[in-house]
Each structure stands twice: as C-alpha cells, then as structure tokens.
Short mmCIF file of C-alpha atoms and ligand atoms in Angstrom, two decimals:
data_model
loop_
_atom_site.label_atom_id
_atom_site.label_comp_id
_atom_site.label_asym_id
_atom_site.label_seq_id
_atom_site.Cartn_x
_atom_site.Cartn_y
_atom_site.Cartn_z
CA UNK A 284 -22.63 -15.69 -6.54
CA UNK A 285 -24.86 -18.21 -4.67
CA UNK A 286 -22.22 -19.36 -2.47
CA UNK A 287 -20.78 -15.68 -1.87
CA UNK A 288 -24.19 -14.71 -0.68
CA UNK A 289 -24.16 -18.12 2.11
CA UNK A 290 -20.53 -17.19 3.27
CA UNK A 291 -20.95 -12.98 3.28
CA UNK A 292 -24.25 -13.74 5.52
CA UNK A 293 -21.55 -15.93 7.75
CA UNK A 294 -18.88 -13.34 7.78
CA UNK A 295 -21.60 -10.97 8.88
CA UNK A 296 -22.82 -12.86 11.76
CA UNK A 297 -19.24 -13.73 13.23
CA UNK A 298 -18.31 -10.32 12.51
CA UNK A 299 -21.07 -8.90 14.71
CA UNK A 300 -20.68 -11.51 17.52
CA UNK A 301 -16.65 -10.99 17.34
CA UNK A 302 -17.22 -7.08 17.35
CA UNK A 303 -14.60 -7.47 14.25
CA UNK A 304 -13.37 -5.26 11.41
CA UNK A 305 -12.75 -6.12 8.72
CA UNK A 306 -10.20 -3.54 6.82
CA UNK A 307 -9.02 -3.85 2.82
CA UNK A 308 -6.41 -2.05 0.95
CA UNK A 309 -7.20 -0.86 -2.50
CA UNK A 310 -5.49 -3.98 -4.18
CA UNK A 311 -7.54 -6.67 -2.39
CA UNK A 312 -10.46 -8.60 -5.35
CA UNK A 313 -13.88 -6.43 -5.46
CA UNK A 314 -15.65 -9.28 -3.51
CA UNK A 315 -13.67 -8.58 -0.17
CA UNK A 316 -13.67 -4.52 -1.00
CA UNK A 317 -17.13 -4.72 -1.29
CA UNK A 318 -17.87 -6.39 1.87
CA UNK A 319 -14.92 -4.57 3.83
CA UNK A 320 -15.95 -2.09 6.40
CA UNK A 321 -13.00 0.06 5.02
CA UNK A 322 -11.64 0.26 2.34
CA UNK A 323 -8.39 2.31 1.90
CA UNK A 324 -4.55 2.87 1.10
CA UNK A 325 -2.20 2.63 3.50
CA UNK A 326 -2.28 5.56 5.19
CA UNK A 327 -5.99 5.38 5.56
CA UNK A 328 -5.81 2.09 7.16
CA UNK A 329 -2.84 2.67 9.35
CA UNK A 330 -5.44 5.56 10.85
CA UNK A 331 -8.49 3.01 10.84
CA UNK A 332 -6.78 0.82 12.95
CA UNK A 333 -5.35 3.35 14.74
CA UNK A 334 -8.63 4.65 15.69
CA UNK A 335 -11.24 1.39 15.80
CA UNK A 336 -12.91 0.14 19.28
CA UNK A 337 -13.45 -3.21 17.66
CA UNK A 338 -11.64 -6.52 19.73
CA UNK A 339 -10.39 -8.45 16.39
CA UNK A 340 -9.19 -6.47 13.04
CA UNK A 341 -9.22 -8.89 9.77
CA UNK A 342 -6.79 -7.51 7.35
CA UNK A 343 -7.13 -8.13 4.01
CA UNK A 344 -3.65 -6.40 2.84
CA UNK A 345 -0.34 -7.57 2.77
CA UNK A 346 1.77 -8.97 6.05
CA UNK A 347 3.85 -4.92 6.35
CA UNK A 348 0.18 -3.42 6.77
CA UNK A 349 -1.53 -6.15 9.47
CA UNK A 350 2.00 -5.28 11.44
CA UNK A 351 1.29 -1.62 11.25
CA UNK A 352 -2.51 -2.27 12.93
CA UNK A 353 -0.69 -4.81 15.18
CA UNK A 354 1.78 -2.05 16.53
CA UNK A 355 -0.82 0.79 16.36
CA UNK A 356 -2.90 -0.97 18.43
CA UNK A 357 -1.14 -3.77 20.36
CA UNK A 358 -3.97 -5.02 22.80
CA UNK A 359 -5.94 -5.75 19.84
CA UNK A 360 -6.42 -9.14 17.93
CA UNK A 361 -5.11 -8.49 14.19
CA UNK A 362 -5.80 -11.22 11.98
CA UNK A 363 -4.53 -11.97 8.44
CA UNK A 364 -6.45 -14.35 6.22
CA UNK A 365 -3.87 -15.93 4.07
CA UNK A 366 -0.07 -15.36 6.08
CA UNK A 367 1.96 -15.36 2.78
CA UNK A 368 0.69 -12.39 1.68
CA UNK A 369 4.07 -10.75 2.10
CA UNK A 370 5.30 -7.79 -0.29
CA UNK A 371 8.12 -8.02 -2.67
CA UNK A 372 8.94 -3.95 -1.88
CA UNK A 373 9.52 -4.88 2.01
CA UNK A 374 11.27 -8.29 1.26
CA UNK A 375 14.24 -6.49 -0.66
CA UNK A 376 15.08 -4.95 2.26
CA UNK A 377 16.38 -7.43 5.05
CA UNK A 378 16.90 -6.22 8.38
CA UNK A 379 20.52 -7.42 8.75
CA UNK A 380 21.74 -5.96 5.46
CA UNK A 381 19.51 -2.73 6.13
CA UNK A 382 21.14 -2.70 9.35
CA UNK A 383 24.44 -2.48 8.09
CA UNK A 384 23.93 0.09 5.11
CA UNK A 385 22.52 2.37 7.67
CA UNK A 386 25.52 1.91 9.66
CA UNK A 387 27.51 3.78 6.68
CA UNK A 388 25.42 6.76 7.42
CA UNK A 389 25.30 7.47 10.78
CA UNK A 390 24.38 11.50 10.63
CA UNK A 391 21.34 10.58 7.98
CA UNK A 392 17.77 10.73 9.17
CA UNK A 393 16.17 7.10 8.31
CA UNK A 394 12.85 8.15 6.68
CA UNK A 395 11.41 4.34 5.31
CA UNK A 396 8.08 4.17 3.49
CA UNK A 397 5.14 1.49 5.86
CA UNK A 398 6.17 -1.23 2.96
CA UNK A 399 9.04 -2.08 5.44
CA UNK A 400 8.95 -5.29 8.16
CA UNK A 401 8.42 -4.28 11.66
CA UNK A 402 12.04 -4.40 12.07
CA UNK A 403 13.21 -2.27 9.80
CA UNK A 404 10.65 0.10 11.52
CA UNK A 405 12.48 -0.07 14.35
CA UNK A 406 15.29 1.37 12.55
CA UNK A 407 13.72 4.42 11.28
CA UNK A 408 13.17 7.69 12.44
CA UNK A 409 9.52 8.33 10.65
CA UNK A 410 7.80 6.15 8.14
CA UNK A 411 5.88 7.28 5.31
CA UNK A 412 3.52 6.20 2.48
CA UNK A 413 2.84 7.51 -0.85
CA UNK A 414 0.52 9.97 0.32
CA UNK A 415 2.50 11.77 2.63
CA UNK A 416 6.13 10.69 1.54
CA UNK A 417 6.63 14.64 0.28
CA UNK A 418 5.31 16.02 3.33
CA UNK A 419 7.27 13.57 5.70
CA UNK A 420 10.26 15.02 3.62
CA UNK A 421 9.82 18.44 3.63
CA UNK A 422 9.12 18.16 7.65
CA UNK A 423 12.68 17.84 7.67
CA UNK A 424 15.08 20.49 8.00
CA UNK A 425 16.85 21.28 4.33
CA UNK A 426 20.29 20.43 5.69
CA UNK A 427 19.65 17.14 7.41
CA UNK A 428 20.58 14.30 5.37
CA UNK A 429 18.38 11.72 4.20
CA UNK A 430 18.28 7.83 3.97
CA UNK A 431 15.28 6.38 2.15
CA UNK A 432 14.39 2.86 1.94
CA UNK A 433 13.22 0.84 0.49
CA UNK A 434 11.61 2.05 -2.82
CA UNK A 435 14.43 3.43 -5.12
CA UNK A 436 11.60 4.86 -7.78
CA UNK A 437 9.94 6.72 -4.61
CA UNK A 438 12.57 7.84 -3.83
CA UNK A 439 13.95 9.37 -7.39
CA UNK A 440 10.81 10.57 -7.25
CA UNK A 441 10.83 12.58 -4.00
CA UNK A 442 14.69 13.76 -4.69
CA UNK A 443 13.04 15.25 -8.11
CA UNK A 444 10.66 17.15 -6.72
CA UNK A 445 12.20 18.40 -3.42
CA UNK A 446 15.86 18.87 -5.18
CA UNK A 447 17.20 16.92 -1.80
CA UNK A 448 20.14 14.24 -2.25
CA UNK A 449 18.83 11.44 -0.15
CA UNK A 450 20.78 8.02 0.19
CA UNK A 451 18.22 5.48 -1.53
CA UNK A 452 18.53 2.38 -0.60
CA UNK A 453 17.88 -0.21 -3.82
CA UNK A 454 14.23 -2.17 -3.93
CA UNK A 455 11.90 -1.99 -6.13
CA UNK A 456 8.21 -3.31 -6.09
CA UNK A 457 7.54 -6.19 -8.62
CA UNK A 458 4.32 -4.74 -9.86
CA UNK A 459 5.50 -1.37 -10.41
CA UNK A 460 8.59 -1.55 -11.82
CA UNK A 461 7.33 -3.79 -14.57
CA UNK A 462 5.07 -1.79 -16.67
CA UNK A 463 5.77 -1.05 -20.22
CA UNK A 464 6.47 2.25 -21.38
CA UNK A 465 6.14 0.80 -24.92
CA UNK A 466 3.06 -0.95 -24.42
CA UNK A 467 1.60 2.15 -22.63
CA UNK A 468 2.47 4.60 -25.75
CA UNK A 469 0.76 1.82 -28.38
CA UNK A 470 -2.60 1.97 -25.85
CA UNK A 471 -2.13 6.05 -25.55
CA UNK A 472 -2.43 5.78 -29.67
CA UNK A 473 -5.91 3.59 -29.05
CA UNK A 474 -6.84 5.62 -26.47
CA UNK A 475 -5.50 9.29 -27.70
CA UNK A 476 -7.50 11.15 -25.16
CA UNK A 477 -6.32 8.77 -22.27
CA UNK A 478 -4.84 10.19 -19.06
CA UNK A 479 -1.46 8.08 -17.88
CA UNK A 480 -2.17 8.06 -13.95
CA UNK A 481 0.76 6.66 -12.17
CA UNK A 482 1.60 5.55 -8.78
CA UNK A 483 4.98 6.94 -7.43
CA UNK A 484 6.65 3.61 -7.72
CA UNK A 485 6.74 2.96 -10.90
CA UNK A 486 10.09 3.60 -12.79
CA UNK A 487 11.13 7.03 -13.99
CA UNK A 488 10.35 6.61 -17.74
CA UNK A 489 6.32 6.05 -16.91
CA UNK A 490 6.60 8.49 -14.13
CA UNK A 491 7.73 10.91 -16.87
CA UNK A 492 5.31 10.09 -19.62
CA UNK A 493 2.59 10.16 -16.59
CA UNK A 494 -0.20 12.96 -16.47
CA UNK A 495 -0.75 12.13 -12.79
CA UNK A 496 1.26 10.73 -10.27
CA UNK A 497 0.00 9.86 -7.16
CA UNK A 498 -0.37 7.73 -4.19
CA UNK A 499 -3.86 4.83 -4.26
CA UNK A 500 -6.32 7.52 -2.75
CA UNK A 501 -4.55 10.17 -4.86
CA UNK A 502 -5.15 8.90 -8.37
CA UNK A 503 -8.75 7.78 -7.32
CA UNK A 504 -9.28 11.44 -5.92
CA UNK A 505 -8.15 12.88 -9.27
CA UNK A 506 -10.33 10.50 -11.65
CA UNK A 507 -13.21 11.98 -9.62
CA UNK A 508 -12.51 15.65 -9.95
CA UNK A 509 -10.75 15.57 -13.49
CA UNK A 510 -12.77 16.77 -16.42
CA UNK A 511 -11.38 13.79 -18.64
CA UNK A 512 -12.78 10.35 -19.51
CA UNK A 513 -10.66 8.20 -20.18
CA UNK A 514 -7.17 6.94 -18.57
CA UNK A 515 -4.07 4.27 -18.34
CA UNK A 516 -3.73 3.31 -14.67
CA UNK A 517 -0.29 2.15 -13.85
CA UNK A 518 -0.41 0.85 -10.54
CA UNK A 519 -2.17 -2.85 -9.31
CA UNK A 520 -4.92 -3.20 -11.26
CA UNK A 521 -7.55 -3.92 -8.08
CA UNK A 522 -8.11 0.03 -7.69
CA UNK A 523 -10.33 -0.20 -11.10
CA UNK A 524 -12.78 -1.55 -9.20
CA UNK A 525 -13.31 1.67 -7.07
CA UNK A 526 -12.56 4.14 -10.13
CA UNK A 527 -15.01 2.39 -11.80
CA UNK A 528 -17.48 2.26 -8.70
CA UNK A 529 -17.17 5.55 -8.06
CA UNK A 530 -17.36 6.94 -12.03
CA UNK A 531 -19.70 4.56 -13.94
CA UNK A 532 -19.20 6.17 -17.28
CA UNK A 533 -15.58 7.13 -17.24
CA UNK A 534 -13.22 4.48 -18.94
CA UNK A 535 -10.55 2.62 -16.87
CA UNK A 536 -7.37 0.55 -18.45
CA UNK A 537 -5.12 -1.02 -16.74
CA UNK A 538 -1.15 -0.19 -18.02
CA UNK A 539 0.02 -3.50 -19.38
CA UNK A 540 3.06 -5.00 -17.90
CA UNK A 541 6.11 -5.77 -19.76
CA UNK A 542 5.44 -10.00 -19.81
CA UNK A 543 1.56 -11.20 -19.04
CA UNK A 544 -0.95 -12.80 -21.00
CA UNK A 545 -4.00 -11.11 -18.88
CA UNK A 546 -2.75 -7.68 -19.94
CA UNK A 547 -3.13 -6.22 -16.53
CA UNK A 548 -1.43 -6.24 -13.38
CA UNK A 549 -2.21 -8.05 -10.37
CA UNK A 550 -0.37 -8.18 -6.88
CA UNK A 551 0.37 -11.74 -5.89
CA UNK A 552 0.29 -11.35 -2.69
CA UNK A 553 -2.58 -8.98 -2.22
CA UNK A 554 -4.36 -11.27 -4.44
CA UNK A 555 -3.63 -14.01 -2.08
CA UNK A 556 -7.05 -13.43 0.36
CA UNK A 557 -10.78 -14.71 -0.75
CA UNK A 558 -13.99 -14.72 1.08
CA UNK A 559 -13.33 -17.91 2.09
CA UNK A 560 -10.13 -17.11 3.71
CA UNK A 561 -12.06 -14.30 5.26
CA UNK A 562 -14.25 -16.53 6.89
CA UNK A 563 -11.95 -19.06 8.20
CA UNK A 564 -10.03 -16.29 9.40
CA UNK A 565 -12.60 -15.22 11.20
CA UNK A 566 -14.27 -18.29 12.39
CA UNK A 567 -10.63 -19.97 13.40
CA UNK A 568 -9.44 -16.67 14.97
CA UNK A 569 -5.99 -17.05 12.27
CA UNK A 570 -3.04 -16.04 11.47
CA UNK A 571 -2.43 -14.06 14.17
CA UNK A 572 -0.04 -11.56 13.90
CA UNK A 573 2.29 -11.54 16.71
CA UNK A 574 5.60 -9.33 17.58
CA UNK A 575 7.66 -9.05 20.18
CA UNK A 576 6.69 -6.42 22.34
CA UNK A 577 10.21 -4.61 22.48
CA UNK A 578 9.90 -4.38 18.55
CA UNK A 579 6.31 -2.87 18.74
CA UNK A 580 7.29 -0.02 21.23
CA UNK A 581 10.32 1.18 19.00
CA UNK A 582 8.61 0.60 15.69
CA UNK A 583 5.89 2.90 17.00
CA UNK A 584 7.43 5.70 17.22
CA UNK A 585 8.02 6.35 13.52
CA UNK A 586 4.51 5.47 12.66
CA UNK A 587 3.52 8.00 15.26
CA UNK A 588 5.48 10.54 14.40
CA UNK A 589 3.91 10.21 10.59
CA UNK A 590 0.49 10.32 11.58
CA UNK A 591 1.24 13.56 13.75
CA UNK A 592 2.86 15.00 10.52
CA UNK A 593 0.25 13.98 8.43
CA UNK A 594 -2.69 14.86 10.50
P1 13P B 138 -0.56 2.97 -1.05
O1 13P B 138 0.27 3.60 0.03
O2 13P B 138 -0.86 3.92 -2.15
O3 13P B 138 -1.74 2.30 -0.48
O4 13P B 138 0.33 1.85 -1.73
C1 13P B 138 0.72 0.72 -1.02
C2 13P B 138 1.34 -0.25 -1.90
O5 13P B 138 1.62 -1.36 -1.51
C3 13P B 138 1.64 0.16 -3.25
O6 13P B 138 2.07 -0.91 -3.97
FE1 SF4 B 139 4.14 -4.77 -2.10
FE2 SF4 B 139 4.11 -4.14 -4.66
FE3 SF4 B 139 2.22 -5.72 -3.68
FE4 SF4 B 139 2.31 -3.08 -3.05
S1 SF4 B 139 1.93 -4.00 -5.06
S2 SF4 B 139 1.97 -4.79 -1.66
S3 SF4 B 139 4.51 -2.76 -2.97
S4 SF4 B 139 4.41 -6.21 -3.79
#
C-alpha cells in the first residue's frame, strides 16, 4: 500500500503536467479503477474519449477499446499500458477470413459488436456493444438481413429476443463461455435467495437460468435498484469491485468457471495493466496506438453511426 501511495502521487503529477486521462473499463484490478478518472463499459468509454479535451488518453482496457479512442479521436495521443492486452472475442475473428464470410452475404447489413480490430470495423456498417446491441438491431428495418460478428452467444441472444434470423458469425469470448451451469446451480443451493446476473455473452444455458442479463453498466445498474441481496455474477469478476463499492451490504459472488482453482473469473488480458504499467506508460509516453489513417476514417463511420443511435 506504501508503494501504491509513492507511484499514485507520481501518476498524479504527470497526469496533471501531461493534461492526461486516464480511462478504465469495468474489468481492469480495483487499484487502477480507483485511481481512473473514468471508469466505464465500453460504450461509456467509447463516449469519454469521444468527448475529452485532454492531449494523451491512458487506457487501461483491452487493445479493441484504445483503437476505438484512437479512431474517435485521431489527433489525440492514446496510450496503452501493457500492448498484449488483446481480447480473445476480437482475435476469433481475423480480417481475411471475416472478409471472405462477408463476401457470401453481400445483401446483409454487417452490424459487429466494438470487440472487433479496427479492421474488421472497417467492414461494418454500425458497431455495437452490449448495451445498445438491441437497439442497434431494432434501428434496422425488419426485412434487411443481418450479419453479426463476432460473438455467437450475443448474437443467439439478440435473434431470441428480436425473433430476427441474423447470420452469426462463430467466436466466442474465453471468459464467458466458460462458466458452469453446474457449478452455478450447487452455489444457487448455498445461496437460495441469490440473483444469477449475466452478461449477454455467456452461453445460452446460463443466459437461461439467468435472472438478469445485461451489458457491464446494466447489471451494476440493476444491483443498485433491485430489492434483493444477494447474487451470482457471471461475467469477469473485476465489476465486484464497483457492485460492492457502490452497495456495501449487498453480497457479491462471482459464477465459478468450469476449470480454476481461484473460483472466479478473471480476464487475462484486462488483467494484464498495474499501476506500475500506468506509470511507465505515462512517464515513457508508451505503447502508442497507431493506425493507418485510411483505416481510421472508414472504421469511423460505424462507431459514429452507433453513438448517434444510441444517444
Ligand atoms: P461491456 O460492453 O459490457 O463493457 O463488455 C465488454 C467486454 O469486453 C465484455 O467482455
Ligand atoms: Fe475480450 Fe472476453 Fe476479455 Fe471482454 S472478457 S475483453 S470479450 S477476452
């Protein structure tokens, strides 16, 4: 704790002098959340850096969402502290194979959710996240057809809901898709008066057994307003920290996944940034995220068109 307090008093100060921000997804340890200046899903933090006057963003989130603040605001610096913290969702869907599926459909919409590289972006007609995926889709005329990439769970999901047949292309997140409806329904008999909150991504047969199924801000929104006290979160396991911020005496547990000895669920990736990282980040002005400016002006668009929808 002694040492966080030396190197939070140093991110401060080159914060200041850098007029930086310093932005963190839901997922990120409670150290960086707490010392974020946002903290948010990805929708939120699309709009932050959207909307911030400061010269360098630090983005503690995952490589898909530093692009998205990169594109949204090109002039800007956008920084990520550790550069492998990539995303298993956007890696199972490769631009040259993405390219090619779409190819198959050539009178189909593209609508791809932000956990997508910049280039399949490029390739898509309006992006989405899990807050707005069902209003992105209903924005769309009933008898327009539909590809959706690259979550297939998301997008069972949405095609339940909405009764539309879209073309789904086949990724899966590796958090997500490995909780354990079997584990969950042994906790459930702990826990009787547990809530199951789920995020849209996970597979059908949690989604089912779910309460509550909802995007990051979503589930945190409901845990606030619900009457209950108690609930199974199945999504990355960071977001306790806020429900538990936010609602002292409720009781948070994280769904187990199917193989881990911690019993909760952690994002490797997102897990990937520290304080220290932050600093050096900040202090060495790295990684840098840089795109080619051709890809940035077309992958704009759909992010653009989202944020209109979802305004
Ligand atoms: P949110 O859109 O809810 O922030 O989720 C992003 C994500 O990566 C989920 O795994
Ligand atoms: Fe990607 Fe899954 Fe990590 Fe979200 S939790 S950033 S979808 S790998």
């Amino acid at each position: 704790m002694g040492n966080d307090a030396g190197l939070i008093e140093k991110i401060n100060r080159l914060r200041k002098e850098k007029n930086a921000v310093i932005l963190a997804h839901f997922y990120q340890i409670p150290e960086i959340q707490d010392i974020a200046d946002f903290v948010g899903d990805s929708l939120d933090l699309s709009r932050k850096s959207a909307a911030t006057d400061a010269d360098v963003i630090v983005f503690a989130g995952v490589h898909f969402m530093a692009e998205t603040a990169k594109i949204l605001s090109p002039k800007k610096k956008v920084l990520i502290p550790d550069p492998n913290a990539g995303c298993s969702l956007a890696d199972s869907c490769p631009a040259d194979a993405f390219r090619e599926f779409r190819a198959k459909y050539p009178d189909h919409v593209v609508v791809s959710y932000v956990n997508t590289s910049a280039e399949i972006k490029a390739m898509t007609d309006i992006t989405c996240t899990s807050s707005n995926a069902l209003q992105v889709i209903q924005s769309i005329p009933e008898d327009q057809k539909i590809i959706f990439a690259p979550d297939k769970n998301l997008g069972n999901f949405l095609n339940s809901i909405t009764g539309r047949d879209m073309v789904l292309w086949d990724g899966a997140c590796h958090v997500h898709e490995k909780f354990s409806l079997e584990k969950i329904l042994t906790l459930k008999k702990e826990y009787p008066h547990a809530k199951l909150i789920a995020h849209p991504e996970c597979e059908k047969p949690v989604l089912l057994a779910a309460d509550y199924i909802g995007s990051t801000s979503a589930l945190l929104r409901f845990v606030e307003s619900d009457q209950g006290n108690e609930y199974i979160v199945a999504t990355e396991s960071g977001i306790l920290h806020q429900m538990r911020k936010r609602n002292p005496r409720k009781t948070f547990i994280p769904a187990p996944p199917i193989d881990s000895t911690c019993g909760c669920s952690e994002c490797i990736f997102m897990k990937m940034h520290t304080l220290q990282k932050i600093y050096d980040s900040l202090n060495e002005e790295k990684f840098e995220i840089l795109l080619d400016p051709e890809i940035i002006e077309r992958a704009r668009k759909p992010i653009e068109r989202m944020l209109e929808i979802s305004s």
